[in-house]
Short mmCIF file of C-alpha atoms in Angstrom, two decimals:
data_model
loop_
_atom_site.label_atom_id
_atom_site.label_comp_id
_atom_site.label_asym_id
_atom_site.label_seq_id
_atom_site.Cartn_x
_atom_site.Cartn_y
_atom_site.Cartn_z
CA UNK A 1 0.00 0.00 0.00
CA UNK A 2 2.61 2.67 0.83
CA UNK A 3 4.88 1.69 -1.96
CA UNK A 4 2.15 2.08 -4.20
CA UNK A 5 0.92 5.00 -3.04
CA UNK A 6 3.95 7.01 -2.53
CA UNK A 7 4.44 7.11 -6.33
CA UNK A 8 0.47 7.13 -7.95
CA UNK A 9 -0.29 10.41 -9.31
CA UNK A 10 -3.94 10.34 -7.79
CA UNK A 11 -3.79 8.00 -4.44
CA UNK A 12 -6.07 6.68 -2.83
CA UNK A 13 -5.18 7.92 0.66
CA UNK A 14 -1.98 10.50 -0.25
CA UNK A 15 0.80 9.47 2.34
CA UNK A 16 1.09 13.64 2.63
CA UNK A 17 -1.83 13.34 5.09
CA UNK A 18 -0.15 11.70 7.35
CA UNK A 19 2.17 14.38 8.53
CA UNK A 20 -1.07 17.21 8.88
CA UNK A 21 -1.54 16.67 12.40
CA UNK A 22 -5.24 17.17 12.29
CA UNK A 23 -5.65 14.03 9.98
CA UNK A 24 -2.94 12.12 12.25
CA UNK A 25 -5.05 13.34 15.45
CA UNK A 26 -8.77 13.16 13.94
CA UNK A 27 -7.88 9.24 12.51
CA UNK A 28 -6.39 8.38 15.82
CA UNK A 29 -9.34 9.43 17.76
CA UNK A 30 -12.10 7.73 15.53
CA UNK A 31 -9.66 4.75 15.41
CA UNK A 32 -10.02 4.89 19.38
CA UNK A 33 -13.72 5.71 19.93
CA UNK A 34 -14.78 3.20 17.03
CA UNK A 35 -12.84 0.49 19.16
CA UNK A 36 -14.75 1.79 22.12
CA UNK A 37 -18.18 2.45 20.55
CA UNK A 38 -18.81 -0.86 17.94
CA UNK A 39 -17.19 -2.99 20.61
CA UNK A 40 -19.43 -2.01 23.41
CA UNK A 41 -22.87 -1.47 21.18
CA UNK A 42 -22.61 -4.95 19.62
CA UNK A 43 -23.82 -6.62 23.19
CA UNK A 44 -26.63 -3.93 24.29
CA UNK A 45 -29.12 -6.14 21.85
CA UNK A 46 -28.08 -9.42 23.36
CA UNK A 47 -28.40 -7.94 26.57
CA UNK A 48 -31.73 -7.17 25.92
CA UNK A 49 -32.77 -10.23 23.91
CA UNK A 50 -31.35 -12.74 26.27
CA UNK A 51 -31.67 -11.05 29.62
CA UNK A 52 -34.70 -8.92 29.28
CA UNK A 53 -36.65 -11.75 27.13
CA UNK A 54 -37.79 -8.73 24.59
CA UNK A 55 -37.62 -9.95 20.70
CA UNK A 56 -35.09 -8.79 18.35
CA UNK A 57 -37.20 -5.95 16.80
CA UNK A 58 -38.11 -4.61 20.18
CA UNK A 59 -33.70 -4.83 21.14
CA UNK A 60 -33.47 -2.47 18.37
CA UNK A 61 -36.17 -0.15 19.76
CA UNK A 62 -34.57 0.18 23.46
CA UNK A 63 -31.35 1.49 21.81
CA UNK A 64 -33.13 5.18 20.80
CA UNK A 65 -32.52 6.98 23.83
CA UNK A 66 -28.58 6.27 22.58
CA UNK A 67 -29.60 7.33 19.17
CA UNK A 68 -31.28 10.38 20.48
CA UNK A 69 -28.32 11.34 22.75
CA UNK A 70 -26.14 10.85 19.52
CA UNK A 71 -28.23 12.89 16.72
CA UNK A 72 -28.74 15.09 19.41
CA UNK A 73 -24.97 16.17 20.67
CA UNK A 74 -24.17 16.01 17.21
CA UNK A 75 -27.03 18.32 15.69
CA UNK A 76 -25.95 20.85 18.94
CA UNK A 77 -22.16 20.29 18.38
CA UNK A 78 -22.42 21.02 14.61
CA UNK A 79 -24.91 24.10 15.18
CA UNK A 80 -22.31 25.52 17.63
CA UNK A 81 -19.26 25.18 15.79
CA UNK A 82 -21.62 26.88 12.41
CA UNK A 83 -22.07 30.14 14.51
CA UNK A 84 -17.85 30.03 15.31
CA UNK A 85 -17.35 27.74 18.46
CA UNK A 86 -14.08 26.22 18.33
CA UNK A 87 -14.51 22.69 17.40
CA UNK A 88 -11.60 21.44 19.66
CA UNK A 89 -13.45 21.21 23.21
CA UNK A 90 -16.36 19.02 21.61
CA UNK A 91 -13.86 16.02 21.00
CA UNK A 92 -12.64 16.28 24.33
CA UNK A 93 -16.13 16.78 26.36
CA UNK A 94 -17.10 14.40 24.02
CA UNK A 95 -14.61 11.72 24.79
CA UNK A 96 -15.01 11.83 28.81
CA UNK A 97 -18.90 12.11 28.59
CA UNK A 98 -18.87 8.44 26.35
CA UNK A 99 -16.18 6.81 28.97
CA UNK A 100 -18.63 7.68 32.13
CA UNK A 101 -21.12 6.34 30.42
CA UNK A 102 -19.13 2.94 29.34
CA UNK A 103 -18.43 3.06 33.06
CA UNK A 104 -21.77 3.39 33.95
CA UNK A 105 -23.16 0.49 31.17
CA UNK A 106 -20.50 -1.40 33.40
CA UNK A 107 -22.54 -0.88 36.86
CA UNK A 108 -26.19 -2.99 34.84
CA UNK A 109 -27.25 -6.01 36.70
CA UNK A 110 -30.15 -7.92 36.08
CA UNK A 111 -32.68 -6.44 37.48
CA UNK A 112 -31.19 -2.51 37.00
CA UNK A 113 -34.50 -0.94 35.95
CA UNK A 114 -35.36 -0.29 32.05
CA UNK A 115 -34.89 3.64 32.59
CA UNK A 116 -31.93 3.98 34.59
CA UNK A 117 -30.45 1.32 30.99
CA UNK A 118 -32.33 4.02 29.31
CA UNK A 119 -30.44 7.44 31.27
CA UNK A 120 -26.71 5.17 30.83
CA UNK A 121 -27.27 4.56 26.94
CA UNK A 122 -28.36 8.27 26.75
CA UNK A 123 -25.13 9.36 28.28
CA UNK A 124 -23.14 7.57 26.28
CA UNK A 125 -24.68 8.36 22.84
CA UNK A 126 -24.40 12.33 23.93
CA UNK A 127 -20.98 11.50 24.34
CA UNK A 128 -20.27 9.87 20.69
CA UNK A 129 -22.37 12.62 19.63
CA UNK A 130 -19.91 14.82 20.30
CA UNK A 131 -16.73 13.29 18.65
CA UNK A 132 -18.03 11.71 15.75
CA UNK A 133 -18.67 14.66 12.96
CA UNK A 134 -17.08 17.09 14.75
CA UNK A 135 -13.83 15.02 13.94
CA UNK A 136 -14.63 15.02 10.69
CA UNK A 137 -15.22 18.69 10.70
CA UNK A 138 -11.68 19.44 12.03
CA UNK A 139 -10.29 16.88 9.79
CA UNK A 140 -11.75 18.85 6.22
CA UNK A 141 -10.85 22.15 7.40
CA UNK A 142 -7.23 20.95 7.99
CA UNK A 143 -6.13 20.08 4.71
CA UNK A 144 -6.19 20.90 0.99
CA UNK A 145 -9.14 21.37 -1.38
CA UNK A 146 -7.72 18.35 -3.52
CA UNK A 147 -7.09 16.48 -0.50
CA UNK A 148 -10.69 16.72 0.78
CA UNK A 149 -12.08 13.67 0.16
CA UNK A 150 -9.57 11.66 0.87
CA UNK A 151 -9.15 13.05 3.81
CA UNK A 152 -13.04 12.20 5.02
CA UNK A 153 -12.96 9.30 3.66
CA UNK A 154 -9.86 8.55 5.79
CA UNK A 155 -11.28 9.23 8.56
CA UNK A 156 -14.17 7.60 8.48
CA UNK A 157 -12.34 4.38 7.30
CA UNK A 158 -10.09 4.81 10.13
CA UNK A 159 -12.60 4.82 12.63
CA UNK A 160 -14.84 1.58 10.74
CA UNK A 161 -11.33 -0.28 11.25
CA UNK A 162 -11.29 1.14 14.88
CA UNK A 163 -15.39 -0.64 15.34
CA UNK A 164 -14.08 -3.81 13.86
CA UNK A 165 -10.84 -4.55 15.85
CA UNK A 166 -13.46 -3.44 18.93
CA UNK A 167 -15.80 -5.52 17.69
CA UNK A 168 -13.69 -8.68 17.41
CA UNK A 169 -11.56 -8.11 20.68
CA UNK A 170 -14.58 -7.29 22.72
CA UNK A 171 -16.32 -10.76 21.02
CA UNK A 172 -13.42 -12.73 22.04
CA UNK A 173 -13.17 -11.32 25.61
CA UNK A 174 -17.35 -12.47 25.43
CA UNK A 175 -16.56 -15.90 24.08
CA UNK A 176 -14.11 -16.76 26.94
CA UNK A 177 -15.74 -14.77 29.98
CA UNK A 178 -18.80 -16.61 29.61
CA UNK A 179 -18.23 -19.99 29.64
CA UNK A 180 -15.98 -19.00 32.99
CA UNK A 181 -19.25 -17.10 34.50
CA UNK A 182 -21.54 -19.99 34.00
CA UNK A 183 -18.74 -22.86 35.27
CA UNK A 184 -18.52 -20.80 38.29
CA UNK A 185 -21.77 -19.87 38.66
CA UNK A 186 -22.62 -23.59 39.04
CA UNK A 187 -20.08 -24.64 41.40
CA UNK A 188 -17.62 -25.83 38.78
CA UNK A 189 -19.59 -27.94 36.62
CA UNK A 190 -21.94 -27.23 34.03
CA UNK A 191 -25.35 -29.12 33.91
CA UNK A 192 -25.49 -32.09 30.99
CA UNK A 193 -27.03 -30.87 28.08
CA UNK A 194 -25.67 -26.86 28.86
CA UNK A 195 -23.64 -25.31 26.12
CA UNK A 196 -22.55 -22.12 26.60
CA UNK A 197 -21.58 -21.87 22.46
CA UNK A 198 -25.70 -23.01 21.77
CA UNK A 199 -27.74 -20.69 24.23
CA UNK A 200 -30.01 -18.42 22.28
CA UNK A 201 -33.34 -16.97 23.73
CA UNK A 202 -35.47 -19.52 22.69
CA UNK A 203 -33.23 -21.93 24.79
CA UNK A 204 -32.92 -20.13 27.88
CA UNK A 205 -36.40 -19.54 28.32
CA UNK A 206 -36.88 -23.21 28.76
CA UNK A 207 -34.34 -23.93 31.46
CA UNK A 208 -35.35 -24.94 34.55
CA UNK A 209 -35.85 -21.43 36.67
CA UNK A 210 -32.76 -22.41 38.57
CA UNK A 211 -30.45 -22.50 35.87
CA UNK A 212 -32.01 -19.72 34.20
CA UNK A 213 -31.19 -17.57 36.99
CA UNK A 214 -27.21 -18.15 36.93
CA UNK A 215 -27.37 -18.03 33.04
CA UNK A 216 -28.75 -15.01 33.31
CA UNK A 217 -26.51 -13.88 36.08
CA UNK A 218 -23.76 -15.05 34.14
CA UNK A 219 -24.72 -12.79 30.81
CA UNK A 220 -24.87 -10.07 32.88
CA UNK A 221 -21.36 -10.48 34.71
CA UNK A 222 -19.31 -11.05 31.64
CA UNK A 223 -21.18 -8.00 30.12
CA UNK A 224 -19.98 -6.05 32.88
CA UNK A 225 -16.75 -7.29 32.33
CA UNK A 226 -16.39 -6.13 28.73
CA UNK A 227 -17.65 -2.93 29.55
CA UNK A 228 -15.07 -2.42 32.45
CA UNK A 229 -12.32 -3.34 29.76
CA UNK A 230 -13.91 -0.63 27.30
CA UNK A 231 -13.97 2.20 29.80
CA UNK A 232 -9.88 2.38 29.81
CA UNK A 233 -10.30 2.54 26.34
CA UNK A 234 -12.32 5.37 26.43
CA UNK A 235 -9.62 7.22 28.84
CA UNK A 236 -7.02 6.63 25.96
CA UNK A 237 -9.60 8.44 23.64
CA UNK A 238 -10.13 10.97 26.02
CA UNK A 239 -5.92 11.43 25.85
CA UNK A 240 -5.64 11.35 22.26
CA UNK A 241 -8.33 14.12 21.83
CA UNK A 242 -6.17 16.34 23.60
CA UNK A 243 -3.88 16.00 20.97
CA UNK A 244 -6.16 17.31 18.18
#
């Protein structure tokens, strides 16, 4: 890739846009809060859908209040940084807001009630709200006309990698967490028949009450677990939005 695109007259992604610090910065941030963001939004349906019994249209419905927080910080953001706001703070506000609330998606139990899920998720969208364009934003106005839409492009691609390393990592941390939850949860040995690799809803709701109960239990924990792991992450994004 760099060989190639050192010496093509029209690249792709010009290897001059690596040393504008604004591209560097804005790439390295959406790298980060992609990480954070895809990894920790690809469980809030299973949550719901295994733990809360609701189907898997209704899983998508309980994630507005994150939308709304997100179209919402963003509409504000961009509307503020239209009538000459410095677009710097946003990133930064933005950043910390999304790590408390990774922290707090960390704190849900199994019986937390559907609002205070509701108030946590809002939090956290508010905080993507306030990275996601705006980093875009800083990113166009730092470089050349011709470089333009490379330069978005980049760093939207940048932070799409960032949701699918998160993505993956945060899958594998589920994948071996859970199976650990459930052997403890039972005392050290699973129950015949039990695989943790086969549960779906339509299993678990046919368990006897008393496994369902440390299945459940056992969701819940190793959620809490990957969301603990994310909120360092979303520290580091905090620390690389200072350097925008």
């Amino acid at each position: 890739f760099i060989f190639v695109e050192r010496r093509s007259s029209e690249p792709i992604l010009a290897p001059r846009l690596f040393r504008n610090r604004a591209f560097v910065s804005g790439s390295g941030i959406g790298f980060v809060v992609g990480f954070a963001m895809f990894g920790a939004m690809t469980f809030l349906p299973l949550f719901f859908q295994e733990v809360r019994g609701v189907s898997p249209t209704m899983s998508g419905l309980r994630l507005l209040p994150l939308m709304v927080g997100l179209f919402g910080a963003s509409i504000t953001a961009g509307q503020l940084v239209s009538k000459g706001w410095r677009y710097r703070p946003f990133p930064i506000a933005g950043t910390a807001i999304m790590t408390i609330g990774l922290a707090l998606m960390g704190l849900v139990r199994v019986n937390t009630s559907s609002v205070t899920i509701a108030i946590y998720m809002f939090v956290l969208g508010v905080g993507l709200g306030l990275v996601m364009q705006i980093l875009v934003t800083a990113v166009q106005n730092a470089v050349d006309q011709a470089d333009l839409g490379a330069a978005t492009a980049g760093a939207n691609f940048f932070r799409s990698i960032g949701g699918s390393f998160g993505t993956a990592v945060f899958g594998a941390l589920y994948a071996n967490e859970f199976p650990r939850q459930l052997i403890t949860g039972f005392g050290g040995h699973l129950p015949a028949g039990l695989n943790p690799s086969h549960l779906n809803p339509k299993i678990l709701r046919r368990l006897p009450p008393s496994q369902l109960n440390v299945v459940l239990h056992s969701i819940t924990n190793t959620l809490q677990h990957i969301y603990k792991v994310a909120t360092p992450i979303g520290v580091l994004a905090v620390l690389a939005s200072l350097t925008l």
